[in-house]
Amino acid sequence: MLNLGFVVRRLLQMIPTFVFILVVTFVIVRLLPGDPLSAQAGDRVTDAQVAHAQAELGLDQPMLVQFFLFVKHVLSGDLGRSYVVQIPVWRLIGQRLPPTLILTAMSTILGILIAVPLAFVAALRRDRVSDAAIRGTFQVGLSMPVFYIGLVLLTVFSAQLRWFPVGGYGDSMADHVYHLFLPSLTLAVSLAAVLMRNLRTAIIDVLNAEYVDFARAKGLMPRVIMIRHVLRNALISSVALLGPTIGTLLGGAVITESVFAIPGVGRLMIDSIYGRDYPVIQGLTLSLAVVVSLIFLATDLIQAALDPRVAQ
Amino acid sequence: MKISFKFAATSALLLGISLATLGPAEALTRGGTLVYGRYADSLFVEPVLNDGNVDIWILSNIYDTLILPTDDGKGLQPGLATAWQVAPDGMSVTVTLREGTMFSDGSPITADDVKWSLDRARDPQKGIWNFLLESVGSVDIKDPKTIVLTLKHPDPAILSALSVFNTSIMPKKQFEAAAGADDAAKAKTFSEHPVGSGPFTIQSWNHGSEMKLVKNPHYWRKGEDGQPLPYLDGVTFEVIPDDATRILKVQSGELDGAEFIPFSRVEELKADDKLDMELFPSTKVAYGNLNVRPKLKDGSDNPLSNEKVRQALNYAADKDAIIAIVTHGVGTPMSSYMSAATPMHVGSGTEFPVDVEKAKSLMKEAGFDKGISFSCLVIAGNVDEIGIATALQQMWSEIGVKLNIEQVDNATLQAKYRAGDFSMRLGYWTDDIADPNEITSYFGYSPTIQAQHSGWKNDEFDKLYEASQKELDAKKRADEYARMQEIYKNGPIVPLYESPYPVVLKKSVKGFVQIPLGNNIFSAAHIEK
């Protein structure tokens, strides 16, 4: 059962996190060398034009005044306008966040689908050839650069076999899933590798636990033991691991987004940092913080469901 | 003598010749959507306030100008104006507007729209391109089909300026009706769904991902089959930053063409019989940009202020080797600070053929035979820039020059460059106007931006530039430019190479051109069945 008190407590804990992120992002982007005008202005811009544009954007005002205005706007739901593409930040994020969210969700699902059965096989056949083969394969997958895995998948499955499109995002939900399959697989390889290793160790630990021996002694069916006792308990640490890993995926899918031409937030974040597009960096960081916090909340809730002591 | 430009007659003649050579048998295929891969998306599709090639190079598909550049980037042809005449004293230009032209929403293009657009384009408070119309004192409507530009001084480049994107004719009423408190705010709203009179109009735009252009049914130009252009129903730009993926998408048939093909892939794609690997002539030049102030920002003496040291660096740099390394042989050496495709360019071959012994003796003459050391700013992770800097580092070590390569991100680099806080950076330039005045103003004329923020100042150069901006005699103006190019041999750059625009197209794509100024022209593109 959902513990409401636990959820409310966790939601309240998020508020200081968001305030901290707002302040830190605001200050850090302004401490970076260079400024939005220098970053974007071509060779033809004169110093007077730079000063004029700076005044127009309010960048000539003291930082405290800028921060006050920024907070005032955020509280009224206005994240500002991008300095680079001139459109409202919320609209830009609205365009770019869904591809990354779908990509992350698909990668996570694929990662779990790959990792869980293989972790079981590896754990149950511990130190045998199949265990070594599974672990070895993932070790190779984990050590291969993401862009290389992506390009190999693209060359084989898209360019040669023509099973998938060469990158892009598509127009409908079904199309998105079709377009994002290979990039999800690319990301799922490393995710599955981490999950598989963690889960394998956890399963081995649980298999040695006394309550499993007890269950066996009670004469429970092996399948029931595996699902109700082994998997449930082994998953607790893996679920905890999933939160930060998905968080990394959200912000760290830049290379995959580039190779597969996915218009996601990873690329937007990098472009915005290079372009010193302050409103976009701030808006995006805040949006990602909200998404990541919600993912952490979800993993906490799953953990609490698996192990009620977590909610205490 | 009355100076008259009858480009309309010339272009009609050229059209007649091309129709005759085409023959009746070669029927053009109309329809279809061309899908084109771009390395980066446009940012702000606004003629006056934009500042980036990602916008500039596609603007002419959406907006139209009074005069159009020719495909070789050097000449002019009629656009929304059918004829123009410069007064004998050079103090005014009378422009005759084309009859019956319309914006993409079907509203007529009026003299009022033209006056408003030109007044906005020349407003010193708006954008960075108004310098191109600095000579214009007023724009007046003589009658509904005639506009008169009264000039403050004769301007030999005024007609070329009327072919530049910032003078695009925009609909005054629709712009002013856009939401926003002032011009800048209205421009932001308007440019999301712009109304122009170019061959296409924007149907949808998903920033950073895809821009869909559809045919403007009211476009005035006629195709080779006598029907209105464009031949295509639409053009879709897909944004694919990764070079390998962009190429794979063309090879797999998902794209009809793609821009910015890495030079390292040119030979391989040339060999593909399903593709046309185009190297469109360009005005692009690549160079090392030196700070020549006597003192650097940190107060230390700057050896690069010595002309002999700069000459030594130029003679010690093997441009052919750099061309081979960076452009895989596709580039050509620079013979002047401006590209060979720029009007009034003078020179041939390499401006400074490699001569290490001469470079050594120049260093000795300059009093630096014990060597010098300075840094070159390069954009972190930029393979081309790191390649050039590393090659120069090795070449210059032979004459006792220690080059430190400092990798920084673009914003940091630009801030340091603007502040004059650098010794060297690598620069690239493409012209926006079919005239040498733009590059010359930024590269050498000190009042503009201190000659690429180098601190270089040559009084004779400055005077020649000012004179050339008012010189109507083409011969005299060409002489002035020849002299400026001569003086600039002691200027603040290390000329490296010129390079074309590498574009790959499916064999079925015909009629697309990227002109030397960079503009992607899709109006006459078609896909053969």
GROMACS .gro file of C-alpha atoms in nm, chain B residues 303-452:
model
  150
  615PRO     CA    1   5.687   3.964  -3.119
  616LEU     CA    2   5.401   3.935  -3.370
  617SER     CA    3   5.387   4.314  -3.390
  618ASN     CA    4   5.703   4.284  -3.602
  619GLU     CA    5   5.619   4.261  -3.973
  620LYS     CA    6   5.928   4.048  -4.039
  621VAL     CA    7   5.820   3.790  -3.783
  622ARG     CA    8   5.479   3.767  -3.947
  623GLN     CA    9   5.642   3.726  -4.287
  624ALA     CA   10   5.870   3.456  -4.145
  625LEU     CA   11   5.567   3.270  -4.008
  626ASN     CA   12   5.406   3.292  -4.350
  627TYR     CA   13   5.712   3.164  -4.537
  628ALA     CA   14   5.766   2.881  -4.287
  629ALA     CA   15   5.406   2.756  -4.313
  630ASP     CA   16   5.370   2.489  -4.580
  631LYS     CA   17   5.016   2.553  -4.702
  632ASP     CA   18   5.020   2.259  -4.943
  633ALA     CA   19   5.089   2.024  -4.654
  634ILE     CA   20   4.807   2.181  -4.450
  635ILE     CA   21   4.573   2.154  -4.749
  636ALA     CA   22   4.666   1.787  -4.781
  637ILE     CA   23   4.621   1.718  -4.409
  638VAL     CA   24   4.305   1.914  -4.335
  639THR     CA   25   4.117   1.927  -4.665
  640HIS     CA   26   4.249   1.599  -4.810
  641GLY     CA   27   4.364   1.791  -5.113
  642VAL     CA   28   4.027   1.952  -5.182
  643GLY     CA   29   4.134   2.303  -5.078
  644THR     CA   30   4.344   2.549  -5.274
  645PRO     CA   31   4.606   2.793  -5.148
  646MET     CA   32   4.504   3.152  -5.079
  647SER     CA   33   4.661   3.410  -5.308
  648SER     CA   34   4.516   3.712  -5.127
  649TYR     CA   35   4.323   3.774  -4.806
  650MET     CA   36   4.003   3.746  -5.012
  651SER     CA   37   3.895   3.435  -5.200
  652ALA     CA   38   3.953   3.399  -5.574
  653ALA     CA   39   3.572   3.402  -5.612
  654THR     CA   40   3.546   3.750  -5.461
  655PRO     CA   41   3.520   4.031  -5.719
  656MET     CA   42   3.845   4.230  -5.765
  657HIS     CA   43   4.057   3.953  -5.619
  658VAL     CA   44   4.418   3.976  -5.741
  659GLY     CA   45   4.681   3.704  -5.739
  660SER     CA   46   4.743   3.342  -5.820
  661GLY     CA   47   4.909   3.047  -5.653
  662THR     CA   48   5.027   3.059  -5.294
  663GLU     CA   49   5.068   3.408  -5.153
  664PHE     CA   50   5.372   3.299  -4.952
  665PRO     CA   51   5.538   2.991  -5.110
  666VAL     CA   52   5.717   2.787  -4.846
  667ASP     CA   53   6.078   2.901  -4.797
  668VAL     CA   54   6.223   2.801  -4.460
  669GLU     CA   55   6.565   2.960  -4.523
  670LYS     CA   56   6.406   3.295  -4.603
  671ALA     CA   57   6.190   3.259  -4.292
  672LYS     CA   58   6.499   3.193  -4.078
  673SER     CA   59   6.679   3.499  -4.214
  674LEU     CA   60   6.369   3.713  -4.157
  675MET     CA   61   6.360   3.598  -3.793
  676LYS     CA   62   6.728   3.693  -3.766
  677GLU     CA   63   6.667   4.035  -3.922
  678ALA     CA   64   6.385   4.088  -3.676
  679GLY     CA   65   6.625   4.013  -3.390
  680PHE     CA   66   6.452   3.692  -3.290
  681ASP     CA   67   6.707   3.435  -3.406
  682LYS     CA   68   6.691   3.280  -3.057
  683GLY     CA   69   6.326   3.205  -3.116
  684ILE     CA   70   5.992   3.316  -2.983
  685SER     CA   71   5.696   3.153  -2.814
  686PHE     CA   72   5.325   3.229  -2.834
  687SER     CA   73   4.987   3.057  -2.808
  688CYS     CA   74   4.717   2.972  -3.060
  689LEU     CA   75   4.359   2.948  -2.938
  690VAL     CA   76   4.167   2.658  -3.090
  691ILE     CA   77   3.818   2.531  -3.022
  692ALA     CA   78   3.844   2.227  -2.794
  693GLY     CA   79   3.774   1.906  -2.979
  694ASN     CA   80   3.767   2.069  -3.324
  695VAL     CA   81   3.965   1.819  -3.531
  696ASP     CA   82   4.039   2.061  -3.817
  697GLU     CA   83   4.164   2.339  -3.591
  698ILE     CA   84   4.378   2.104  -3.383
  699GLY     CA   85   4.514   1.955  -3.708
  700ILE     CA   86   4.611   2.295  -3.848
  701ALA     CA   87   4.763   2.414  -3.521
  702THR     CA   88   4.963   2.094  -3.478
  703ALA     CA   89   5.095   2.117  -3.835
  704LEU     CA   90   5.194   2.482  -3.783
  705GLN     CA   91   5.355   2.391  -3.450
  706GLN     CA   92   5.587   2.147  -3.628
  707MET     CA   93   5.656   2.375  -3.926
  708TRP     CA   94   5.733   2.678  -3.714
  709SER     CA   95   5.957   2.484  -3.476
  710GLU     CA   96   6.208   2.480  -3.764
  711ILE     CA   97   6.252   2.857  -3.736
  712GLY     CA   98   6.267   2.861  -3.357
  713VAL     CA   99   5.901   2.938  -3.297
  714LYS     CA  100   5.737   2.751  -3.013
  715LEU     CA  101   5.361   2.743  -3.069
  716ASN     CA  102   5.150   2.648  -2.768
  717ILE     CA  103   4.810   2.509  -2.854
  718GLU     CA  104   4.544   2.633  -2.613
  719GLN     CA  105   4.213   2.449  -2.641
  720VAL     CA  106   3.911   2.642  -2.515
  721ASP     CA  107   3.540   2.637  -2.588
  722ASN     CA  108   3.398   2.875  -2.848
  723ALA     CA  109   3.244   3.123  -2.603
  724THR     CA  110   3.575   3.161  -2.418
  725LEU     CA  111   3.764   3.192  -2.745
  726GLN     CA  112   3.529   3.461  -2.876
  727ALA     CA  113   3.544   3.658  -2.552
  728LYS     CA  114   3.926   3.654  -2.554
  729TYR     CA  115   3.936   3.740  -2.923
  730ARG     CA  116   3.701   4.036  -2.885
  731ALA     CA  117   3.900   4.164  -2.590
  732GLY     CA  118   4.225   4.140  -2.791
  733ASP     CA  119   4.346   3.890  -2.531
  734PHE     CA  120   4.512   3.646  -2.771
  735SER     CA  121   4.824   3.597  -2.981
  736MET     CA  122   4.670   3.385  -3.253
  737ARG     CA  123   4.343   3.215  -3.336
  738LEU     CA  124   4.218   3.035  -3.645
  739GLY     CA  125   3.954   3.212  -3.849
  740TYR     CA  126   3.715   3.131  -4.134
  741TRP     CA  127   3.526   3.371  -4.354
  742THR     CA  128   3.266   3.362  -4.632
  743ASP     CA  129   3.139   3.672  -4.814
  744ASP     CA  130   2.773   3.773  -4.789
  745ILE     CA  131   2.783   4.024  -5.073
  746ALA     CA  132   2.914   4.008  -5.428
  747ASP     CA  133   3.167   4.280  -5.350
  748PRO     CA  134   3.507   4.288  -5.175
  749ASN     CA  135   3.399   4.568  -4.939
  750GLU     CA  136   3.262   4.344  -4.663
  751ILE     CA  137   3.569   4.126  -4.611
  752THR     CA  138   3.797   4.427  -4.654
  753SER     CA  139   3.608   4.627  -4.396
  754TYR     CA  140   3.642   4.352  -4.134
  755PHE     CA  141   3.988   4.226  -4.228
  756GLY     CA  142   4.174   4.550  -4.285
  757TYR     CA  143   3.979   4.872  -4.237
  758SER     CA  144   4.070   4.951  -3.877
  759PRO     CA  145   3.763   5.152  -3.762
  760THR     CA  146   3.527   4.854  -3.810
  761ILE     CA  147   3.668   4.593  -3.568
  762GLN     CA  148   4.042   4.682  -3.559
  763ALA     CA  149   4.113   4.448  -3.851
  764GLN     CA  150   3.974   4.127  -3.700
   0.00000   0.00000   0.00000
